[in-house]
XYZ file of C-alpha atoms in Angstrom:
586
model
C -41.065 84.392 -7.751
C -44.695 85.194 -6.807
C -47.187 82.618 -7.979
C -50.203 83.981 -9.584
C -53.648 84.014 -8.235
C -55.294 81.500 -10.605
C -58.997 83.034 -9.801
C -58.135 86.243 -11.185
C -58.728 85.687 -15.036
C -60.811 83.357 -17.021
C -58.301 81.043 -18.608
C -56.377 80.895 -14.536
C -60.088 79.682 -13.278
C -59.896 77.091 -15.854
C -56.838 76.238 -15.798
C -57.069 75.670 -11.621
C -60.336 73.711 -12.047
C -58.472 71.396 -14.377
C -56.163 70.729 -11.806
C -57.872 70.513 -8.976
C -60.086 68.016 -10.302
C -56.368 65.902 -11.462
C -55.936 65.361 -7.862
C -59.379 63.985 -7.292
C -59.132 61.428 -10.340
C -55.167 60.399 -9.140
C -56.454 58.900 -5.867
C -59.541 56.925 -7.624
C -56.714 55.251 -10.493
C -54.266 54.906 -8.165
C -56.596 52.857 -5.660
C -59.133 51.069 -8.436
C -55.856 49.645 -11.086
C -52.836 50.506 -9.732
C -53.295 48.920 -6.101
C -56.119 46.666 -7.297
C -53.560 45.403 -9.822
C -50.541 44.844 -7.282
C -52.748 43.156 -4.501
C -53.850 40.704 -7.197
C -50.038 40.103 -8.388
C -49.562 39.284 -4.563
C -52.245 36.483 -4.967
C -54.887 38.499 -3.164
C -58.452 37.090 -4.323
C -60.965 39.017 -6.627
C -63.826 39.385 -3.616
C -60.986 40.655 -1.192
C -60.131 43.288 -3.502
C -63.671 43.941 -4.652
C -64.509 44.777 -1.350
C -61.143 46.914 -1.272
C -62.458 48.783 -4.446
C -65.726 48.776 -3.366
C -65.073 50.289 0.110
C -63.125 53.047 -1.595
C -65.979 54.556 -3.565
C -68.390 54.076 -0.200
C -66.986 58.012 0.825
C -68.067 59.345 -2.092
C -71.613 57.818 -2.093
C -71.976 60.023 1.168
C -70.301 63.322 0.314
C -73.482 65.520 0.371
C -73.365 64.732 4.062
C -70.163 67.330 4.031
C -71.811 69.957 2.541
C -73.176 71.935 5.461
C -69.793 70.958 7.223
C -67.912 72.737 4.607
C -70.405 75.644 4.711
C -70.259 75.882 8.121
C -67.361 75.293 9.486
C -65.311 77.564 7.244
C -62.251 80.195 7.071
C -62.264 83.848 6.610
C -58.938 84.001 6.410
C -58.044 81.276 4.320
C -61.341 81.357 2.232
C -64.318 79.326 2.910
C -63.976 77.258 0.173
C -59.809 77.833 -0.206
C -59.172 76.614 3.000
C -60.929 73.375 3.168
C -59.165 72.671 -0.571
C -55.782 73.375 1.435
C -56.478 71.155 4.370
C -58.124 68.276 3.060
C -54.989 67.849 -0.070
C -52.429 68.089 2.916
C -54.654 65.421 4.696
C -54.941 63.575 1.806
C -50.979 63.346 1.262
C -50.458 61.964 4.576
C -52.602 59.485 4.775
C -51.176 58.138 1.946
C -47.929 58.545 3.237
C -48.739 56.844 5.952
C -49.198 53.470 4.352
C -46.283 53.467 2.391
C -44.577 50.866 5.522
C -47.850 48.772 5.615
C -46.778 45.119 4.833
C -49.472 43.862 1.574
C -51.335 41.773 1.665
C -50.860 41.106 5.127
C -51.948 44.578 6.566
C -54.799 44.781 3.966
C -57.517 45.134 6.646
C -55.420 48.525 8.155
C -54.541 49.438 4.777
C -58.086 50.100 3.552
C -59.385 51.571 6.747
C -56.621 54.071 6.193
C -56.843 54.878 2.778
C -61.121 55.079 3.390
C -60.036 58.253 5.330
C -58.067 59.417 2.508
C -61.038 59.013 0.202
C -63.260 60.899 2.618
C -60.926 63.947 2.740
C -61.093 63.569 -1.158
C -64.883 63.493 -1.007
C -64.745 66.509 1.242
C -62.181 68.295 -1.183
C -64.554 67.413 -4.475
C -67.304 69.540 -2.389
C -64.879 72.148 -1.772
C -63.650 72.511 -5.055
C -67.844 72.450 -6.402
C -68.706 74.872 -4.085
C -65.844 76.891 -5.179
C -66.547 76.863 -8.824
C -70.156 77.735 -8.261
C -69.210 80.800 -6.554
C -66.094 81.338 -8.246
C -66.900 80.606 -12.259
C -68.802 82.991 -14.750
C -72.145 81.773 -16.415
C -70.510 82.148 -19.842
C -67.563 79.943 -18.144
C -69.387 77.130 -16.875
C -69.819 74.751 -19.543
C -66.081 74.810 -21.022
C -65.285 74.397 -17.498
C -67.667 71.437 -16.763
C -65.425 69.564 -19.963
C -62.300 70.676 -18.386
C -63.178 69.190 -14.992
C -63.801 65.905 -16.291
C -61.302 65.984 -18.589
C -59.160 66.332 -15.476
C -60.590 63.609 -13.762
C -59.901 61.142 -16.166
C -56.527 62.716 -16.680
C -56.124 62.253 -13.096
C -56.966 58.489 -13.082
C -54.996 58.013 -15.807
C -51.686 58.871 -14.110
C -52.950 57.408 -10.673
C -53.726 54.154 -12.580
C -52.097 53.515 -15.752
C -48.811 55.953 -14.885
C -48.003 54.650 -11.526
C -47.963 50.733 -12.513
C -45.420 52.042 -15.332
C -43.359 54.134 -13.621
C -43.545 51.105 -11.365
C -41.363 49.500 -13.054
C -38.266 51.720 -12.410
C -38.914 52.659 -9.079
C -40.616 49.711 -7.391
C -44.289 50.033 -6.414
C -43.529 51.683 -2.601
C -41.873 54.817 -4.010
C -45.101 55.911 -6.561
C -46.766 56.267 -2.664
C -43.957 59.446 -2.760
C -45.122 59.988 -6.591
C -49.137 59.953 -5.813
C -49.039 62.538 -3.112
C -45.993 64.645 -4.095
C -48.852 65.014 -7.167
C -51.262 66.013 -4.648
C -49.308 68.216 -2.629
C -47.278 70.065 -6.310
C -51.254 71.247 -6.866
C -51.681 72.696 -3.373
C -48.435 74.648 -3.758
C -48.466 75.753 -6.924
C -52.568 76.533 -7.557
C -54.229 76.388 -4.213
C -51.816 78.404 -1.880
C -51.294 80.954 -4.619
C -55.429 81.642 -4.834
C -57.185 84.287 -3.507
C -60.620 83.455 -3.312
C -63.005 86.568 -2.947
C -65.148 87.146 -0.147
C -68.260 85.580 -0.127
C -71.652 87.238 1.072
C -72.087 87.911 4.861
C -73.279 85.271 6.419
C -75.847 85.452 9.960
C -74.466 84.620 13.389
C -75.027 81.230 14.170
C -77.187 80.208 16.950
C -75.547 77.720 18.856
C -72.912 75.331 17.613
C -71.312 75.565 14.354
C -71.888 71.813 14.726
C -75.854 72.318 16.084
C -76.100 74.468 12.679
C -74.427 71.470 10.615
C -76.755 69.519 11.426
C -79.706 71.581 10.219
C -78.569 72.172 7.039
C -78.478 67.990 7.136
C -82.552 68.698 7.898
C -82.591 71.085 5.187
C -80.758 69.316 2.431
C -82.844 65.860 3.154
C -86.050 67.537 3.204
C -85.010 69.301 -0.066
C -83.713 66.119 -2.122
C -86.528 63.877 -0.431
C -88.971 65.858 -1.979
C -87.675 66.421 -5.267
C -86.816 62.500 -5.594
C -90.554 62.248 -4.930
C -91.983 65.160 -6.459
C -92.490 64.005 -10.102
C -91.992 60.740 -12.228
C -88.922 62.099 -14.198
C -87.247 62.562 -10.409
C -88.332 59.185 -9.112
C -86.985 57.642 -12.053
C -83.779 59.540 -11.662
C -83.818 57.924 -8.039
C -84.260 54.585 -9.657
C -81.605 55.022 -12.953
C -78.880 56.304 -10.132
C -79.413 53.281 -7.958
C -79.016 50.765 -10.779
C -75.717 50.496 -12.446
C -75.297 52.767 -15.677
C -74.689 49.733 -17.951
C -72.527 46.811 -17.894
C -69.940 47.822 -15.069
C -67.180 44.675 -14.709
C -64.603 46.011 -17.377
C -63.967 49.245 -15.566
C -63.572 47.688 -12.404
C -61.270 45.959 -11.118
C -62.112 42.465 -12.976
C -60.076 44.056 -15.869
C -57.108 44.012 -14.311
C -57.389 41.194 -12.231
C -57.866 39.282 -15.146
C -55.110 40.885 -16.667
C -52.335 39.874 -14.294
C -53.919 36.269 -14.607
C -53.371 36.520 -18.125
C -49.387 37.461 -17.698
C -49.929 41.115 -17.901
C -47.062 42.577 -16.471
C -47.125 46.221 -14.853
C -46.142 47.967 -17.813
C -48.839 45.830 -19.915
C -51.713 46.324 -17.641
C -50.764 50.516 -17.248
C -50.772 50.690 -21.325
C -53.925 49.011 -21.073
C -55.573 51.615 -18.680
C -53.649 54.447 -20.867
C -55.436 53.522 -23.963
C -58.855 53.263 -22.116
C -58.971 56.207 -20.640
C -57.520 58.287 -23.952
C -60.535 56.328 -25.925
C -63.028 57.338 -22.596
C -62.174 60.865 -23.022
C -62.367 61.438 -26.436
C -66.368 59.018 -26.899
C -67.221 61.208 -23.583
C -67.048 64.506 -26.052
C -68.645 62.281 -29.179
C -71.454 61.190 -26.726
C -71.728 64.501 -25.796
C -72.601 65.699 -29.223
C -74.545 63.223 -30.226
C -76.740 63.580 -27.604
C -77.695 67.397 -28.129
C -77.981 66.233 -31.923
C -80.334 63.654 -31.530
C -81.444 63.186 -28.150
C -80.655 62.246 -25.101
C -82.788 59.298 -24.327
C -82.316 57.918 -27.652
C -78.889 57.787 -27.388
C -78.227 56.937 -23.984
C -80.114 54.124 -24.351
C -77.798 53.058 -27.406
C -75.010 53.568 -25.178
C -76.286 52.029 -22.270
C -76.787 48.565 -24.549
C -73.976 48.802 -26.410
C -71.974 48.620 -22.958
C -72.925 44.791 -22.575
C -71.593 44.379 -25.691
C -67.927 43.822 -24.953
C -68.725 41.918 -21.936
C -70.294 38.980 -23.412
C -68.278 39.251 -26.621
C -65.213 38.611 -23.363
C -67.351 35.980 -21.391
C -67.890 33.950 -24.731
C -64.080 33.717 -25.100
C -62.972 33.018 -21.566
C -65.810 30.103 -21.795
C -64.104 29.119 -25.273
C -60.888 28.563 -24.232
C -61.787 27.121 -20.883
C -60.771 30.021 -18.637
C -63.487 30.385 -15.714
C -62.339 30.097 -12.265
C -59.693 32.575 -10.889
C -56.470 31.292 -11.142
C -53.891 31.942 -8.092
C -51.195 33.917 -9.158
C -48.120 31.619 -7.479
C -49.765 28.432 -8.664
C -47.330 26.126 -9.607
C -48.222 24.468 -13.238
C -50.326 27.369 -14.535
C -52.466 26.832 -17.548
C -50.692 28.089 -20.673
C -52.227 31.340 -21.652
C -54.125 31.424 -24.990
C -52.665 34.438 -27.328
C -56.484 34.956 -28.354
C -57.379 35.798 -25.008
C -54.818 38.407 -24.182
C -56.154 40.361 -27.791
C -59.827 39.309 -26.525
C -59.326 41.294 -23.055
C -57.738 44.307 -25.045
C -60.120 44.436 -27.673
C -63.004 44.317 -25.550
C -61.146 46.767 -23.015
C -60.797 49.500 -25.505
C -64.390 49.283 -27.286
C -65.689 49.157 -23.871
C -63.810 52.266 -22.556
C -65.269 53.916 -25.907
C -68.705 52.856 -25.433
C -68.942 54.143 -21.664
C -67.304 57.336 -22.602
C -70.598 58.164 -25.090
C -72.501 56.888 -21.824
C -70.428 59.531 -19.792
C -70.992 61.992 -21.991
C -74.753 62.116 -21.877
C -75.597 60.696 -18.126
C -75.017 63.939 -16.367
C -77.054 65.878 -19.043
C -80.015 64.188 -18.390
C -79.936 63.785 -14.533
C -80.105 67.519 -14.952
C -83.294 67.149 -17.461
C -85.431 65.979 -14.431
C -83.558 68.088 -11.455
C -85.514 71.075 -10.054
C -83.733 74.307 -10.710
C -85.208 75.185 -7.236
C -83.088 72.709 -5.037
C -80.671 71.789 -8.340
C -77.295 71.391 -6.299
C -79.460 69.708 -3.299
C -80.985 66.924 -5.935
C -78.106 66.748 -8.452
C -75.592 66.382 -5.970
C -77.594 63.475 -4.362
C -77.680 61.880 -7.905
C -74.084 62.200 -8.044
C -73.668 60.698 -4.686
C -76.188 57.429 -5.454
C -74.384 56.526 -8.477
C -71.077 56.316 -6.192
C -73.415 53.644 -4.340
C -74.062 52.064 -7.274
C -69.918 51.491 -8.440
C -69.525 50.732 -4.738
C -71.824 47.683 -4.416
C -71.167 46.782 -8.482
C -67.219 46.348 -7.211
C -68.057 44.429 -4.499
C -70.474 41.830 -5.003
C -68.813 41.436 -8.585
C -65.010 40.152 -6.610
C -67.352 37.967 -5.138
C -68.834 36.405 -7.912
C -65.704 36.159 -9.665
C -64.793 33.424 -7.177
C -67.963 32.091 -6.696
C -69.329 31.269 -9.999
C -65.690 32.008 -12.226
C -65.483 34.945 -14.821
C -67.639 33.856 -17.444
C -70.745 33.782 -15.456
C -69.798 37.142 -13.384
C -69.285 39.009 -17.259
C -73.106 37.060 -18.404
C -74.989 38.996 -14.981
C -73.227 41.782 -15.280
C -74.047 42.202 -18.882
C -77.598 41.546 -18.173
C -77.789 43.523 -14.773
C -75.822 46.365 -16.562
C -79.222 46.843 -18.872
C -82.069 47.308 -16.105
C -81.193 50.789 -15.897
C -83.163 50.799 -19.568
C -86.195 49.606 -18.259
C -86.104 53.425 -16.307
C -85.129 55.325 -19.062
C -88.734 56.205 -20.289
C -89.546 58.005 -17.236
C -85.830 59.951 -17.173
C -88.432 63.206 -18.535
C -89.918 66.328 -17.780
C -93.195 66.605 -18.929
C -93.689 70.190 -20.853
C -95.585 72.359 -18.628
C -96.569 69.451 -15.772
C -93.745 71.979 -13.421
C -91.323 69.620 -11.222
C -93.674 68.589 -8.897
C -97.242 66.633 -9.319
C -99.769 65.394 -6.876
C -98.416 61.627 -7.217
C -95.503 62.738 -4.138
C -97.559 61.294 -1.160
C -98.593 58.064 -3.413
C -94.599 57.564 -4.103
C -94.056 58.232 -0.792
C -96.020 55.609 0.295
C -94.637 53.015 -2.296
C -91.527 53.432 -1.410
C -91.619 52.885 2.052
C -94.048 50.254 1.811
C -91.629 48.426 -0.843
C -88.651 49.152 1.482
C -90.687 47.599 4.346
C -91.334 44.113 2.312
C -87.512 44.645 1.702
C -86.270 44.857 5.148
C -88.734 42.077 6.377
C -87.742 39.662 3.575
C -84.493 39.244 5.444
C -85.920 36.964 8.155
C -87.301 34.251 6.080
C -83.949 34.858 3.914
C -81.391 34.606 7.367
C -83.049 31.167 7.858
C -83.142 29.887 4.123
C -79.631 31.564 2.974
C -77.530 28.473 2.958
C -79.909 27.451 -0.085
C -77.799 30.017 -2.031
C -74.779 28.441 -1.678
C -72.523 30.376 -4.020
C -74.642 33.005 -4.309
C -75.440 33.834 -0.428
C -71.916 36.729 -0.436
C -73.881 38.428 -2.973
C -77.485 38.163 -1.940
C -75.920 40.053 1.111
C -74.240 43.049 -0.708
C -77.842 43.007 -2.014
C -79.297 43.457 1.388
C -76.563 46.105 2.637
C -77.698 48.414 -0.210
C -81.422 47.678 1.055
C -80.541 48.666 4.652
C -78.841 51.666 3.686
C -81.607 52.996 1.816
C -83.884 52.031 3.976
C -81.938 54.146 6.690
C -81.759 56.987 4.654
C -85.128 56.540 4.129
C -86.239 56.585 7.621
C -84.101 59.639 8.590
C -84.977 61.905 5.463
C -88.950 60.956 6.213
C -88.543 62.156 10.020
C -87.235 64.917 8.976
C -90.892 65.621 6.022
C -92.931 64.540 8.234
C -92.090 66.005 11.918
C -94.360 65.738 13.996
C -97.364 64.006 11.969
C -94.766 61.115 11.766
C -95.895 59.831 14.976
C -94.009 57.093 16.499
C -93.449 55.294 13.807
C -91.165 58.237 12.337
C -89.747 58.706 16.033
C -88.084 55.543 16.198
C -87.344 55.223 12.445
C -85.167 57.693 12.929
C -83.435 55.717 16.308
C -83.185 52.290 13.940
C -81.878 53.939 10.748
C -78.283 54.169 12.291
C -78.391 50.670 13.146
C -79.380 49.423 10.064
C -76.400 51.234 8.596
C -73.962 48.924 11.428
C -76.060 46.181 9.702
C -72.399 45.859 7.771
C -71.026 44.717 11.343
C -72.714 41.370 10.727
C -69.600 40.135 8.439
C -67.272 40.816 11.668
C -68.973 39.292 14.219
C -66.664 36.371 14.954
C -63.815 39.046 14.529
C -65.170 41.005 17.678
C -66.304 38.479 19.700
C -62.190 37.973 19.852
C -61.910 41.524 20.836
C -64.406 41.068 23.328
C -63.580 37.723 24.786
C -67.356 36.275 25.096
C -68.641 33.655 23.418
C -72.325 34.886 24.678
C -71.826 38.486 22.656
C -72.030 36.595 19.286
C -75.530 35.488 20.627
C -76.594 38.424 21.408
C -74.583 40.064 18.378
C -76.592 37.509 16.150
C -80.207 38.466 17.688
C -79.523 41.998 17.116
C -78.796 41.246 13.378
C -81.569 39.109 13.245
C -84.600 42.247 15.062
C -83.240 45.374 13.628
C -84.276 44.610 9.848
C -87.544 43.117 11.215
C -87.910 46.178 13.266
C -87.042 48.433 10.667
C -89.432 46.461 8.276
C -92.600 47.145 10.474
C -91.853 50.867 10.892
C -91.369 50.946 6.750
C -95.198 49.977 6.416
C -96.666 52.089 9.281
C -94.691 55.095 7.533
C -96.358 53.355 4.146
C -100.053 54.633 5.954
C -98.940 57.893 6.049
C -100.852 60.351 4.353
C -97.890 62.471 3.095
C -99.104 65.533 2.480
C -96.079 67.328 3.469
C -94.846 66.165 -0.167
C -97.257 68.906 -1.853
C -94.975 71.625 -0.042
C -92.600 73.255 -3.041
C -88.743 72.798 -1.656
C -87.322 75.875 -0.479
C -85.309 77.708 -3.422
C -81.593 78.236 -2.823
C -79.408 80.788 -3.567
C -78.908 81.831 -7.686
C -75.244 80.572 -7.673
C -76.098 77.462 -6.192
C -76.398 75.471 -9.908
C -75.171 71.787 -10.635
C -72.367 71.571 -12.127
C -71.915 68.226 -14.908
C -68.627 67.035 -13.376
C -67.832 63.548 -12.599
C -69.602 61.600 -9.972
């Protein structure tokens, strides 16, 4: 029986779409409940899988680095966008694959540096499968699609989350490996070998490497989104509300289900928990939706954003209540005796939660598109997309930590709080009628931010020698500085590339530093390789590294903040008509 193309008719290109996007939400429930909830049933702690969870999304924070790769290096044969949607699935399934013999917890460590590459090939695919549907989708198509692509991504998580831990229950937990990727690999028989994806433009001989050419495009797109983050309040606040997390983050997390298994959740339990939250997601994420055209989008997002908190400290005030704070080892012997009203208080705020973040879900994308500029709109929204990846990553991780630093209560009371900055930036989230998408104010951002990022980076000298005043607290106070180093680093390599040659030194060397303030992250392994390396004298000089490249980095952040800027008047380059953002899922 031959398969039909999928890309030939309208209700085939939505139908594919709603697939394809399945298998990028089955990898993201599968890893964030159903593996989160099994390494926690094996008595792994809540910052060790934090940091698993966390580490996950960290591929996905960097995806527009694959665009010009996918552009690039593509296919004639099997389609430019086709055959990277191919490749990356079948890459996807074996990776997976591979870890089905890992040993948990013991191989944890291997585990998550193998399933990190899985992510990235699913990061690659979710460009792919973008790309595709820009090129691919009518105008009159796009916004039923848009709902149908998220609807599939929460479908998607669904079964990867909720579905696996109950079909876990008849075939033990090692055989839904088979299930996840036979998932995977069903779509790439049945929708992605079958396409035909039409011929795209001609495109002009390369000069020099495919790779060479990669890497201008890079130039391109951080020139592009560096200037529109800049280019007028609305933007920069963008910048700012995609760096801070949208709302109270802990309950879709993995703290839910951590806390679940604690509680006596079984498998089945914790899936119909994760069933329910993503049916009531979906459905609030079309509600939200509507209300926000009907009344506005700043007005309600802001509702949404607060209500979010809501359910968090309605759960922190009962865990306090019934004297559940500290994480509580899962082989234990003696257990505390579960209190009924806390297994309906993590259900009750689970579902209103899941409803409240769905009306947030709804509305988010809309108005990152308010303040994007049509002329670089898949540059800019695509680097939104990618920063509010960031912003899950670091949420997941330095919230594991907390959870065994300070107990759950505590962890639920800053996250709650935390999860309502993002309000603070709503105000500017606005275009103002007839002011264009650029202003004057670029160069004066320009300069604030790197000046700000400077005090940043410097701050972590006097905080290196202070930090065991932080007691608790130090774990996170370093997730803090990790996201400061990474911007900072992208920072330094997107202003090199604004400011050439007027840069001077100070943008010369930025650009050398920013990829070591990125291996800043090796600091948390340096006893770890000093065993691989047999020296006790590397760890020294490991240690002094850690200690200059921040201070380093610091100094060039405030030269760069005397720059005059004026490169940020230039307009971005426009891009191609069919290049438009598309509101999917981050």
């Amino acid at each position: 029986m031959r398969l039909p193309n999928l890309l030939a008719t309208k209700n085939g290109r939505l139908t594919a779409f709603f697939l394809l996007y399945i298998t990028e939400g089955i990898p993201l429930g599968f890893a964030a409940t159903a593996v989160a909830t099994r390494l926690r049933r094996l008595d792994v702690g809540p910052a060790e899988i934090g940091a698993f969870v966390g580490s996950f999304y960290l591929p996905w924070a960097f995806k527009w680095a694959f665009g010009p790769l996918v552009d690039v290096f593509a296919s004639e044969r099997l389609g430019r966008r086709r055959g990277w949607i191919l490749i990356t699935q079948v890459l996807m399934a074996m990776t997976l694959l591979s870890t089905v013999m890992l040993d948990l917890p013991q191989q944890l460590g291997l585990f998550t540096i193998i399933l990190l590459f899985h992510n990235t090939f699913g990061a690659m695919q979710d460009v792919a499968i973008d790309a595709l549907a820009c090129s691919t989708l009518q105008e009159d198509e796009r916004g039923l699609a848009n709902g149908m692509m998220f609807a599939g991504a929460a479908i998607g998580m669904m079964v990867g989350g909720g579905g696996v831990l109950l079909i876990s229950g008849i075939t033990g937990f090692q055989a839904t490996f088979f299930i996840v990727a036979g998932a995977i690999l069903a779509v790439t028989a049945f929708v992605v070998l079958p396409m035909k994806e039409a011929p795209g433009p001609l495109r002009a001989v390369v000069a020099g490497s495919k790779l060479a050419q990669a890497g201008r495009e890079m130039k391109v797109f951080a020139v592009d989104s560096f200037k529109s983050f800049l280019g007028s309040p609305g933007a920069f606040g963008g910048l700012l509300f995609a760096l801070l997390p949208a709302g109270a983050m802990s309950l879709g997390l993995a703290l839910q289900s951590n806390l679940a298994v604690e509680l006596g959740f079984d498998d089945d339990q914790v899936g119909q928990l994760n069933l329910w939250s993503s049916l009531f997601s979906a459905v609030f994420c079309v509600l939200g939706g509507f209300l926000s055209d009907r009344f506005g989008r700043r007005r309600t997002l802001f509702v949404y954003l607060a209500l979010m908190s809501l359910p968090v400290f309605y759960l922190m005030t009962e865990l306090s209540r019934y004297g559940w704070v500290m994480p509580v080892s899962t082989t234990a012997e003696n257990r505390p005796a579960v209190p009924a009203a806390l297994v309906t208080a993590l259900w009750v705020s689970g579902l209103v939660y899941a409803a409240f973040m769905g009306l947030m879900y709804g509305t988010r994308s809309a108005i990152m598109m308010d303040v994007t500029n049509p002329a670089v709109a898949a540059t800019q929204f695509t680097a939104y997309m990618a920063l509010m990846n960031l912003a899950i990553s670091y949420s997941a991780t330095w919230q594991g930590i907390a959870i065994e630093a300070w107990g759950y209560p505590t962890t639920l009371m800053v996250d709650g709080i935390f999860g309502l900055a993002c309000l603070l930036v709503l105000p500017w989230l606005k275009r103002m009628e007839g002011a264009g998408y650029t202003d004057v104010r670029g160069p004066k951002r320009a300069r604030g931010l790197a000046t700000g990022l400077g005090v940043l980076c410097l701050a972590w000298l006097p905080y290196s020698y202070f930090s065991p005043m932080f007691g608790a607290a130090k774990p996170i106070m370093g997730t803090l500085f990790t996201v400061i180093f990474i911007g900072s680093a992208l920072f330094l390599l997107a202003g090199k590339a604004v400011l050439g040659v007027a840069g001077g030194s100070a943008a010369r060397i930025g650009a050398w530093i920013a990829p070591l303030l990125i291996l800043m992250y090796a600091r948390y392994f340096v006893d770890k390789i000093s065993g691989w390396v047999g020296s006790s004298g590397w760890t020294d000089v490991a240690q002094g590294v850690f200690m200059a490249v921040p201070v380093v980095a610091g100094l060039l952040l405030l030269m760069l903040g005397t720059q005059s800027w004026q490169q940020m008047l230039a307009q971005p380059a426009a891009l191609e008509p069919d290049a438009e953002p598309l509101a999917v899922p981050a």
